[in-house]
């Protein structure tokens, strides 16, 4: 079986791949920002159209 706890393996993995994880987080943040911006813009247009119809 595993001699050392699982979270120690995770910590070692994170410390080895910190640069990749930071890059991934930055890309994820950019993607989230873009997605939120798109959704808010789409929601605003939908709200304007709905308000214009009434």
CSV table of N, CA and C in Angstrom, one decimal:
chain,number,residue,atom,x,y,z
A,1,UNK,N,0.8,-1.2,0.0
A,1,UNK,CA,0.0,0.0,0.0
A,1,UNK,C,0.9,1.3,0.0
A,2,UNK,N,0.2,2.4,0.1
A,2,UNK,CA,1.0,3.7,0.1
A,2,UNK,C,1.6,3.9,1.4
A,3,UNK,N,2.9,4.2,1.4
A,3,UNK,CA,3.7,4.3,2.6
A,3,UNK,C,3.5,5.7,3.2
A,4,UNK,N,3.4,6.7,2.4
A,4,UNK,CA,3.1,8.1,3.0
A,4,UNK,C,1.8,8.6,2.6
A,5,UNK,N,1.2,9.5,3.3
A,5,UNK,CA,-0.1,10.0,3.0
A,5,UNK,C,-0.3,10.6,1.6
A,6,UNK,N,-1.5,10.6,1.1
A,6,UNK,CA,-1.8,11.1,-0.2
A,6,UNK,C,-1.5,12.6,-0.4
A,7,UNK,N,-1.8,13.4,0.7
A,7,UNK,CA,-1.7,14.8,0.6
A,7,UNK,C,-0.2,15.2,0.5
A,8,UNK,N,0.7,14.4,1.0
A,8,UNK,CA,2.1,14.7,0.8
A,8,UNK,C,2.5,14.6,-0.6
A,9,UNK,N,2.0,13.6,-1.3
A,9,UNK,CA,2.3,13.4,-2.7
A,9,UNK,C,1.7,14.6,-3.5
A,10,UNK,N,0.5,15.1,-3.1
A,10,UNK,CA,-0.1,16.2,-3.8
A,10,UNK,C,0.8,17.5,-3.6
A,11,UNK,N,1.3,17.7,-2.3
A,11,UNK,CA,2.2,18.8,-2.1
A,11,UNK,C,3.4,18.8,-2.9
A,12,UNK,N,4.0,17.6,-3.0
A,12,UNK,CA,5.3,17.4,-3.8
A,12,UNK,C,5.0,17.7,-5.3
A,13,UNK,N,3.8,17.2,-5.7
A,13,UNK,CA,3.4,17.4,-7.1
A,13,UNK,C,3.2,18.9,-7.4
A,14,UNK,N,2.6,19.6,-6.5
A,14,UNK,CA,2.3,21.0,-6.6
A,14,UNK,C,3.6,21.8,-6.6
A,15,UNK,N,4.5,21.5,-5.7
A,15,UNK,CA,5.8,22.2,-5.6
A,15,UNK,C,6.6,22.0,-6.9
A,16,UNK,N,6.5,20.8,-7.5
A,16,UNK,CA,7.3,20.5,-8.7
A,16,UNK,C,6.7,21.2,-9.9
A,17,UNK,N,5.4,21.3,-9.9
A,17,UNK,CA,4.7,21.8,-11.1
A,17,UNK,C,4.0,23.2,-10.8
A,18,UNK,N,4.6,24.0,-9.9
A,18,UNK,CA,4.0,25.2,-9.5
A,18,UNK,C,3.9,26.2,-10.6
A,19,UNK,N,4.9,26.2,-11.5
A,19,UNK,CA,4.8,27.1,-12.7
A,19,UNK,C,3.7,26.8,-13.6
A,20,UNK,N,3.5,25.5,-13.9
A,20,UNK,CA,2.4,25.0,-14.7
A,20,UNK,C,1.1,25.3,-14.1
A,21,UNK,N,1.0,25.1,-12.8
A,21,UNK,CA,-0.3,25.3,-12.1
A,21,UNK,C,-0.6,26.8,-12.1
A,22,UNK,N,0.4,27.7,-11.9
A,22,UNK,CA,0.2,29.1,-11.9
A,22,UNK,C,-0.3,29.5,-13.3
A,23,UNK,N,0.3,29.0,-14.4
A,23,UNK,CA,-0.1,29.3,-15.7
A,23,UNK,C,-1.5,28.8,-16.0
A,24,UNK,N,-1.8,27.6,-15.5
A,24,UNK,CA,-3.2,27.1,-15.6
A,24,UNK,C,-4.2,27.9,-14.9
A,25,UNK,N,-3.9,28.4,-13.7
A,25,UNK,CA,-4.8,29.3,-13.0
A,25,UNK,C,-5.0,30.6,-13.7
A,26,UNK,N,-3.9,31.1,-14.3
A,26,UNK,CA,-4.0,32.4,-15.0
A,26,UNK,C,-4.9,32.2,-16.2
A,27,UNK,N,-4.8,31.1,-17.0
A,27,UNK,CA,-5.6,30.8,-18.1
A,27,UNK,C,-7.0,30.6,-17.7
A,28,UNK,N,-7.2,29.9,-16.6
A,28,UNK,CA,-8.6,29.7,-16.1
A,28,UNK,C,-9.2,31.0,-15.7
A,29,UNK,N,-8.5,31.9,-15.0
A,29,UNK,CA,-9.0,33.2,-14.6
A,29,UNK,C,-9.4,34.0,-15.9
A,30,UNK,N,-8.5,34.0,-16.9
A,30,UNK,CA,-8.9,34.7,-18.1
A,30,UNK,C,-10.1,34.1,-18.8
A,31,UNK,N,-10.2,32.8,-18.8
A,31,UNK,CA,-11.4,32.1,-19.4
A,31,UNK,C,-12.7,32.5,-18.6
A,32,UNK,N,-12.5,32.5,-17.2
A,32,UNK,CA,-13.7,32.8,-16.4
A,32,UNK,C,-14.1,34.3,-16.6
A,33,UNK,N,-13.1,35.2,-16.7
A,33,UNK,CA,-13.4,36.6,-17.0
A,33,UNK,C,-14.1,36.8,-18.3
A,34,UNK,N,-13.6,36.1,-19.3
A,34,UNK,CA,-14.2,36.2,-20.6
A,34,UNK,C,-15.6,35.6,-20.6
A,35,UNK,N,-15.8,34.5,-20.0
A,35,UNK,CA,-17.1,33.9,-19.9
A,35,UNK,C,-18.1,34.8,-19.1
A,36,UNK,N,-17.7,35.3,-18.0
A,36,UNK,CA,-18.5,36.2,-17.2
A,36,UNK,C,-18.9,37.5,-18.0
A,37,UNK,N,-17.9,38.0,-18.7
A,37,UNK,CA,-18.1,39.2,-19.5
A,37,UNK,C,-19.1,38.9,-20.6
A,38,UNK,N,-19.0,37.8,-21.3
A,38,UNK,CA,-19.9,37.4,-22.4
A,38,UNK,C,-21.3,37.2,-21.8
A,39,UNK,N,-21.4,36.5,-20.7
A,39,UNK,CA,-22.7,36.2,-20.1
A,39,UNK,C,-23.4,37.5,-19.6
A,40,UNK,N,-22.6,38.4,-19.0
A,40,UNK,CA,-23.2,39.7,-18.5
A,40,UNK,C,-23.7,40.5,-19.7
A,41,UNK,N,-22.8,40.6,-20.8
A,41,UNK,CA,-23.2,41.3,-22.0
A,41,UNK,C,-24.5,40.7,-22.7
A,42,UNK,N,-24.5,39.4,-22.8
A,42,UNK,CA,-25.6,38.7,-23.3
A,42,UNK,C,-26.9,39.0,-22.5
A,43,UNK,N,-26.7,38.9,-21.2
A,43,UNK,CA,-27.8,39.1,-20.3
A,43,UNK,C,-28.3,40.6,-20.4
A,44,UNK,N,-27.4,41.5,-20.5
A,44,UNK,CA,-27.8,42.9,-20.7
A,44,UNK,C,-28.6,43.1,-22.0
A,45,UNK,N,-28.1,42.5,-23.1
A,45,UNK,CA,-28.8,42.6,-24.4
A,45,UNK,C,-30.2,42.0,-24.3
A,46,UNK,N,-30.3,40.8,-23.6
A,46,UNK,CA,-31.6,40.2,-23.5
A,46,UNK,C,-32.5,41.0,-22.7
A,47,UNK,N,-32.0,41.7,-21.6
A,47,UNK,CA,-32.8,42.5,-20.8
A,47,UNK,C,-33.3,43.7,-21.5
A,48,UNK,N,-32.5,44.3,-22.4
A,48,UNK,CA,-32.8,45.5,-23.2
A,48,UNK,C,-33.9,45.1,-24.2
A,49,UNK,N,-33.8,43.9,-24.8
A,49,UNK,CA,-34.8,43.5,-25.8
A,49,UNK,C,-36.1,43.2,-25.1
A,50,UNK,N,-36.0,42.6,-23.9
A,50,UNK,CA,-37.3,42.3,-23.2
A,50,UNK,C,-37.9,43.6,-22.7
A,51,UNK,N,-37.1,44.6,-22.3
A,51,UNK,CA,-37.7,45.8,-21.8
A,51,UNK,C,-38.3,46.6,-23.0
A,52,UNK,N,-37.7,46.5,-24.2
A,52,UNK,CA,-38.2,47.2,-25.4
A,52,UNK,C,-39.5,46.6,-25.9
A,53,UNK,N,-39.7,45.3,-25.7
A,53,UNK,CA,-40.9,44.6,-26.2
A,53,UNK,C,-42.1,45.0,-25.3
A,54,UNK,N,-41.9,45.2,-24.0
A,54,UNK,CA,-43.0,45.5,-23.1
A,54,UNK,C,-43.5,46.9,-23.3
